[in-house]
CSV table of C-alpha atoms in Angstrom, one decimal:
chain,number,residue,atom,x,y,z
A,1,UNK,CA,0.0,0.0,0.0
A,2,UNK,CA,1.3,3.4,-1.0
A,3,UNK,CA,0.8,6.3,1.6
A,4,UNK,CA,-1.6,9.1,0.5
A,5,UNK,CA,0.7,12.2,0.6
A,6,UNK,CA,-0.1,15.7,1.3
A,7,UNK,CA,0.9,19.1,-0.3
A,8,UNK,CA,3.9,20.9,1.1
A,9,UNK,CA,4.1,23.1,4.0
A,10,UNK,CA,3.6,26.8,4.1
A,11,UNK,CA,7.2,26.7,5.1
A,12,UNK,CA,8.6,24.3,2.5
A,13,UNK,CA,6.8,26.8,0.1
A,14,UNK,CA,8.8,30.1,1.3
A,15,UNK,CA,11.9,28.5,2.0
A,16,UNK,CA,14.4,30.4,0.5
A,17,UNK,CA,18.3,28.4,-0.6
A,18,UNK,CA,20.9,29.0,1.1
A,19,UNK,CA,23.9,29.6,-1.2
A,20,UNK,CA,27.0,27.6,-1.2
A,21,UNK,CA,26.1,25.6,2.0
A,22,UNK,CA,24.6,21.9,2.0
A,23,UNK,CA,22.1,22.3,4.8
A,24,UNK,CA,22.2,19.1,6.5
A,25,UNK,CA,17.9,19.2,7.3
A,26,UNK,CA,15.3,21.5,8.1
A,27,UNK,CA,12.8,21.5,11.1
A,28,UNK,CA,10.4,24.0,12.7
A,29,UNK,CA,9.0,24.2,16.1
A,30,UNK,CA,6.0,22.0,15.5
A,31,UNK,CA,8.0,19.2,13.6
A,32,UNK,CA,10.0,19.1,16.7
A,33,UNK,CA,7.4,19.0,19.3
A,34,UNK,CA,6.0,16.5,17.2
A,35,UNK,CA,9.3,14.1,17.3
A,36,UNK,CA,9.2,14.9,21.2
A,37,UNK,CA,5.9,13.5,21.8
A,38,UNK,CA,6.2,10.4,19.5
A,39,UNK,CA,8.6,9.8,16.7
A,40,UNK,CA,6.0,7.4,15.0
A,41,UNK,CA,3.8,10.5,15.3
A,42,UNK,CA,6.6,12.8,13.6
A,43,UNK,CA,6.9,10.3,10.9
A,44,UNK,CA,3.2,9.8,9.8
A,45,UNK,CA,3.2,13.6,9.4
A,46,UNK,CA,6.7,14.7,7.7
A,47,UNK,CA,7.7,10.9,6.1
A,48,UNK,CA,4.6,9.6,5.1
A,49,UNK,CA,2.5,12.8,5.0
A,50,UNK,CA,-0.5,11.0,5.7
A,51,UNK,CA,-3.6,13.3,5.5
A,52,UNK,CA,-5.3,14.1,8.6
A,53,UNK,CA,-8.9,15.2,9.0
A,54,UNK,CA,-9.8,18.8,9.9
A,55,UNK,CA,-11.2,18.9,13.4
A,56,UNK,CA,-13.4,21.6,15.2
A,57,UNK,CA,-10.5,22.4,17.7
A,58,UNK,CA,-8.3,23.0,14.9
A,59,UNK,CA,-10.6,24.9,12.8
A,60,UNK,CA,-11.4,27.3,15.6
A,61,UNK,CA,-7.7,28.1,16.4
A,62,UNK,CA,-7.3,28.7,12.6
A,63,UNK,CA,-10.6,31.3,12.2
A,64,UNK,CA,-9.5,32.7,15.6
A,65,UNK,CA,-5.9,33.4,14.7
A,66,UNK,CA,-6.9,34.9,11.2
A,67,UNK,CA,-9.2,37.2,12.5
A,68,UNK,CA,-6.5,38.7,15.4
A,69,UNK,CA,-4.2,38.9,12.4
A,70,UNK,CA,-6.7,41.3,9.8
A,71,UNK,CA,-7.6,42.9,13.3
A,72,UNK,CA,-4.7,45.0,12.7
A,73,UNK,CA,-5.2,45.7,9.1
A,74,UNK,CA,-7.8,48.0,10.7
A,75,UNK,CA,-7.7,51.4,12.2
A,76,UNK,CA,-6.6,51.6,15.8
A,77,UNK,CA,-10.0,53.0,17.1
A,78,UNK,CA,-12.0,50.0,15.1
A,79,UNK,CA,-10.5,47.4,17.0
A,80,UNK,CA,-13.6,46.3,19.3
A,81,UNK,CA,-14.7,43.2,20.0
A,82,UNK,CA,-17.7,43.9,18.1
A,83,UNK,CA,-15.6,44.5,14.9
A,84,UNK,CA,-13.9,41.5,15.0
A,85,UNK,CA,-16.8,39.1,16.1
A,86,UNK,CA,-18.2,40.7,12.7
A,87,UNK,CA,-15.3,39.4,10.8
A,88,UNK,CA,-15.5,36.0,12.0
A,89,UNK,CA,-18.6,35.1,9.3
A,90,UNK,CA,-16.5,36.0,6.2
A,91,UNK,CA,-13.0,34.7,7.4
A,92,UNK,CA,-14.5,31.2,7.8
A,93,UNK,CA,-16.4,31.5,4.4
A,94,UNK,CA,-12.7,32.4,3.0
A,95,UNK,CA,-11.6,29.6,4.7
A,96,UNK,CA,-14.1,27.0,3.7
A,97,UNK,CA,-13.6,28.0,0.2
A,98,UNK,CA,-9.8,27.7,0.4
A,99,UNK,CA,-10.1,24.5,2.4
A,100,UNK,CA,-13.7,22.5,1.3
A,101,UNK,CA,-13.2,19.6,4.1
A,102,UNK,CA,-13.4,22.4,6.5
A,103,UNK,CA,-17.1,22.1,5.7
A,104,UNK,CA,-17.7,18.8,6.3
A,105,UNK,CA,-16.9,18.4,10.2
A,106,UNK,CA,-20.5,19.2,10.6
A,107,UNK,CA,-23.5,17.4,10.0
A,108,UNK,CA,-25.3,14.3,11.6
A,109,UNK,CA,-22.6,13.0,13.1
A,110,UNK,CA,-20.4,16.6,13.8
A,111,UNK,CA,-20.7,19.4,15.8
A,112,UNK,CA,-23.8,22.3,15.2
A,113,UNK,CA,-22.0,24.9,13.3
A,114,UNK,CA,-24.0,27.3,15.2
A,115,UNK,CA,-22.7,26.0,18.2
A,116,UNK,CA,-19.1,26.0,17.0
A,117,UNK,CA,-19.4,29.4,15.5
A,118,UNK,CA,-20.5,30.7,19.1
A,119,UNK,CA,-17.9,29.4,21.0
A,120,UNK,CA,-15.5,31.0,18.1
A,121,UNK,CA,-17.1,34.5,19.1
A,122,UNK,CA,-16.4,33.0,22.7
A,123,UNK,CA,-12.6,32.6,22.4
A,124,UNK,CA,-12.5,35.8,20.2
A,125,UNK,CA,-14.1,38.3,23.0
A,126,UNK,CA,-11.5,36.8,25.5
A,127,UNK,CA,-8.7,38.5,23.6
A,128,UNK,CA,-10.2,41.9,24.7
A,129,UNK,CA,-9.9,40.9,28.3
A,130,UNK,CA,-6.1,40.7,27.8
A,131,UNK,CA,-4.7,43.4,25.5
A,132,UNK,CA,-6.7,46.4,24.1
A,133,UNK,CA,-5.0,46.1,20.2
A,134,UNK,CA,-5.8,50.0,19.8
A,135,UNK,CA,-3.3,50.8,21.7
A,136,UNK,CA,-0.9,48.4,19.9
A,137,UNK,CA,1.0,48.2,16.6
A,138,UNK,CA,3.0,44.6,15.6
A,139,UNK,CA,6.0,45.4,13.8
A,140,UNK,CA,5.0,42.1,12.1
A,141,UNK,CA,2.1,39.6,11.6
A,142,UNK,CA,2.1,35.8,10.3
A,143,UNK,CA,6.3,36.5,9.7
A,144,UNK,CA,7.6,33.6,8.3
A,145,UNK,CA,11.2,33.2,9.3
A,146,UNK,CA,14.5,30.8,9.1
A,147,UNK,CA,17.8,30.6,10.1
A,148,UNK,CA,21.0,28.7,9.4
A,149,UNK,CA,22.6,27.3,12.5
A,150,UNK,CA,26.4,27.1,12.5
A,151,UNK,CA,26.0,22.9,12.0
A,152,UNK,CA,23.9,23.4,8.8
A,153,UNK,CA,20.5,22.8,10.6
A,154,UNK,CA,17.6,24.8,8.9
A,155,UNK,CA,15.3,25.9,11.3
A,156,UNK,CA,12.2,27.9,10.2
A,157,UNK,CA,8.8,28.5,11.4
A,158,UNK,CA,5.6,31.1,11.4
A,159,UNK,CA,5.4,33.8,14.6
A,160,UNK,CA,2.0,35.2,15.0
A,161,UNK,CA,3.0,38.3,16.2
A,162,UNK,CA,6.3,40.6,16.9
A,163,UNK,CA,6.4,43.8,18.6
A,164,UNK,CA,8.8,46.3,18.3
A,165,UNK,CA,9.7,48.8,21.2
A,166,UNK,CA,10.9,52.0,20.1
A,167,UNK,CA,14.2,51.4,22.0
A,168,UNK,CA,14.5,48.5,19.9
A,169,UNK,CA,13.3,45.7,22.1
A,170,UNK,CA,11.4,42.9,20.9
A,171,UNK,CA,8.4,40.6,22.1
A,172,UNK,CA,7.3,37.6,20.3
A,173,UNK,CA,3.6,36.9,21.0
A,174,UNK,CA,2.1,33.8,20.5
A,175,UNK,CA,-1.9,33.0,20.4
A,176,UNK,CA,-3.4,29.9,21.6
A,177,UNK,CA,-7.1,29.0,21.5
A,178,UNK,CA,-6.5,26.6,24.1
A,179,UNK,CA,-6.2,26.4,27.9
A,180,UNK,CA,-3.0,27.6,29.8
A,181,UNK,CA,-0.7,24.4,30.5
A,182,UNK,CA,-1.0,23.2,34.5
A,183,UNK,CA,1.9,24.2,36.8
A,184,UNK,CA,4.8,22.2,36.0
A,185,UNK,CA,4.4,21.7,32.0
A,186,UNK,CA,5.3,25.7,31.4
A,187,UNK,CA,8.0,24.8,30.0
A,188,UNK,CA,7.3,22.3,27.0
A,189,UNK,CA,4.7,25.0,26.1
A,190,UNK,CA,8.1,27.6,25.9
A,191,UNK,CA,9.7,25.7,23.8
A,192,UNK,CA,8.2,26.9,20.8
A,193,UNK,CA,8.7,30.6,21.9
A,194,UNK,CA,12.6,29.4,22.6
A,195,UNK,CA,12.5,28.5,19.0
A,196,UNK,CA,11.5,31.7,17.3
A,197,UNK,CA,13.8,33.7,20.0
A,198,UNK,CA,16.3,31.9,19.0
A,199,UNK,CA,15.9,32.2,15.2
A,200,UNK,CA,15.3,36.0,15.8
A,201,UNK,CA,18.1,36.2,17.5
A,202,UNK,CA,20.5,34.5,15.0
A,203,UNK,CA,18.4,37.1,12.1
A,204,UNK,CA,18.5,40.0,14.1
A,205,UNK,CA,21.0,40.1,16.6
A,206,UNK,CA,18.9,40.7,19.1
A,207,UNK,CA,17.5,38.6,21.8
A,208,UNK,CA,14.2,39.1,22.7
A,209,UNK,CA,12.9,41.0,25.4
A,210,UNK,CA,9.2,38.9,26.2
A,211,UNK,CA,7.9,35.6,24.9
A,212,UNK,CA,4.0,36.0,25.3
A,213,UNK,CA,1.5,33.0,25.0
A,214,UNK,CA,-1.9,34.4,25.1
A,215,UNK,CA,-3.9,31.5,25.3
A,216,UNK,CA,-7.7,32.3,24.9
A,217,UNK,CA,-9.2,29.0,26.1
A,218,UNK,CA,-9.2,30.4,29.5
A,219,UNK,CA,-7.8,33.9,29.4
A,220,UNK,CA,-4.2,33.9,30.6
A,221,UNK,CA,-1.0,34.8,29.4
A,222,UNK,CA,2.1,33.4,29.9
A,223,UNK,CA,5.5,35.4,29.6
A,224,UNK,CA,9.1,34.3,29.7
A,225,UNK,CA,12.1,36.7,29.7
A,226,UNK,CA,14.7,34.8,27.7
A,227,UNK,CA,18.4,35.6,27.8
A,228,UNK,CA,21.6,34.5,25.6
A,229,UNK,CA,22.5,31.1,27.7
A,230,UNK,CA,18.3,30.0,27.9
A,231,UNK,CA,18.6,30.4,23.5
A,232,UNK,CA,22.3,29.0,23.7
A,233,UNK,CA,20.6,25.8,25.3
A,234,UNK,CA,17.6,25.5,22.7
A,235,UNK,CA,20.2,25.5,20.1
A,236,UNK,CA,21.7,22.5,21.4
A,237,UNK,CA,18.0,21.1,21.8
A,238,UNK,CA,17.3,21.3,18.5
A,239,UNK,CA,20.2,20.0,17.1
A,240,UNK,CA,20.0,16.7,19.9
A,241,UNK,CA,16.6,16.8,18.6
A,242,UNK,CA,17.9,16.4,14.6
A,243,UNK,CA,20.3,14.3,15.6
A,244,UNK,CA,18.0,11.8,16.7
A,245,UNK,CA,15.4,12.4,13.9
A,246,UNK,CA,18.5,11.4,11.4
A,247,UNK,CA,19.1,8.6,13.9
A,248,UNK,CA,15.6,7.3,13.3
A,249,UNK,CA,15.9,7.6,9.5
A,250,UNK,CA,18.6,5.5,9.4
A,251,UNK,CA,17.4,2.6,11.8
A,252,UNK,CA,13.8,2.8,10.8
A,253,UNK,CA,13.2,2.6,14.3
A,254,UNK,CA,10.4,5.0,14.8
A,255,UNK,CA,8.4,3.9,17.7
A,256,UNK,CA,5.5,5.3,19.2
A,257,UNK,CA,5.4,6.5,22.7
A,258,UNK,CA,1.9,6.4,24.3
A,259,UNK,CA,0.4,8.9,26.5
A,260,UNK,CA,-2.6,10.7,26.4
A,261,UNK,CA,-1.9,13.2,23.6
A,262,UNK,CA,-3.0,9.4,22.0
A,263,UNK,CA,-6.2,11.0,22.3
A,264,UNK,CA,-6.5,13.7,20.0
A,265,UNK,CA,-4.4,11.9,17.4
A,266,UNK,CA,-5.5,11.1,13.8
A,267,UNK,CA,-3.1,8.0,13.2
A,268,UNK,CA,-4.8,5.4,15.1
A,269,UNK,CA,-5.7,3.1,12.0
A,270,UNK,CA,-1.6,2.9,11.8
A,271,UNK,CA,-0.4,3.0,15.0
A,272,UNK,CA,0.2,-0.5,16.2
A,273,UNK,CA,-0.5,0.8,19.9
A,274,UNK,CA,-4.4,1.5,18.6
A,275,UNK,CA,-4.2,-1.9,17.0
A,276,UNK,CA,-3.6,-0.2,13.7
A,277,UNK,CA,-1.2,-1.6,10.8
A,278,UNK,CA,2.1,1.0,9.8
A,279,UNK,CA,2.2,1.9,6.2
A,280,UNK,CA,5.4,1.0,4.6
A,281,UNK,CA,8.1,3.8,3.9
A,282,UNK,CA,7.3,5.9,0.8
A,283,UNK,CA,10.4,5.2,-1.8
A,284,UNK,CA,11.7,8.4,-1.6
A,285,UNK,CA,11.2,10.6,2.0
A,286,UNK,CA,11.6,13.9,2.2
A,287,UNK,CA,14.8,15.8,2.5
């Protein structure tokens, strides 16, 4: 059986070549989390590129994160909650029409869209609580970025958001349309935010002031001052991290590791720990 294959990444897309240097692999934040969790999981997703189905979590974070970023295509003083609960309607029509399976998590056996769409508005109007964006201006919105690392590791990713401080200081704000992690798991949630830093910091020079999860599940935000030796140590996180990744390539040894992320993952039909069957290797993976 030959695995289903999906289309490229945003990133993979807007990746630009780095001239005269054989970079040794690529990975962005998410890939990484993903290897951390379960390396059976990483592969499904970035070997085999089996499709996954859209779910009504997902979707909301998607609507919800598009909205906060054409927010600030507006006027400072039209940035109410009532302005953006109005754009919610014609984002998602965008979306469905960019994205046709969007539409199909509802029916008989799916959610009530009207009851998805209000608990969109829901998560939306919790923003407000947190920052007032007419007072705010992101130096930069959806930036895609990347960064070569001194061993030839690509990293690259999408920020949300990046503030600039007119004395120069930077804050790289995240949003999450999820709950705030329980005391003790802060810092696999940072990890992400170490990421960008870090690739910000080998682009700009300049280490960032604030990392900011805003996560609107239940209104809190979480910040983190990072300095040179916390980004130092990521580096040599995500390099371990490749490292092991190239480990597993060449040992085929990608095992699962259970827990209860098993939950809200797509892969069951292939993961042997769900009784499921692995696909065999496509012929050629992915650089």
């Amino acid at each position: 059986m030959t695995a289903p294959t999906q289309d490229p990444s945003p990133a993979e897309r807007l990746s630009t070549p780095v001239d005269g240097v054989e970079v040794v692999g690529a990975l962005s934040p998410s890939r990484a989390g993903d290897f951390l969790a379960c390396p059976l999981l990483y592969r499904f997703r970035t070997i085999d590129r089996l499709p996954e189905e859209p779910s009504p979590d997902a979707a909301r974070g998607t609507l919800v994160h598009k909205v906060l970023e054409d927010l600030f295509d507006l006027p400072a003083a039209d940035r109410t909650p009532e302005q953006a609960v109005d754009m919610l309607a014609p984002r998602w029509d965008a979306l469905v029409e960019a994205e046709p399976r969007l539409a199909e998590m509802f029916g008989d056996e799916g959610p009530d869209v009207v009851a998805w769409m209000d608990s969109c508005r829901t998560v939306l109007r919790r923003y407000f609580d947190l920052e007032d964006p007419r007072r705010l201006e992101p130096a930069e919105r959806e930036l895609y970025v990347e960064t070569l690392l001194d061993s030839r590791l690509l990293l690259r990713g999408f920020v949300d958001r990046v503030d600039v401080a007119p004395d120069g200081r930077i804050r790289v704000v995240d949003y999450k349309s999820s709950r705030s992690p329980k005391e003790g798991y802060e810092a696999k949630a940072l990890f992400q935010m170490r990421f960008y830093a870090l690739v910000l910091w080998r682009l700009r020079g300049v280490v960032p002031s604030v990392l900011q999860l805003v996560y609107l599940g239940n209104g809190e935000i979480l910040r983190y001052e990072p300095d040179e030796d916390d980004l130092r140590a990521t580096e040599r996180k995500v390099e371990a991290i490749h490292r092991a990744i190239t480990l597993a390539r060449e040992t085929g040894d990608w095992r699962p590791s259970p827990s209860r992320l098993c939950d809200w993952c797509s892969f069951h039909a292939y993961c042997p720990t769900k009784g499921g069957t692995i696909p065999p290797l496509p012929d050629a993976e992915p650089a």
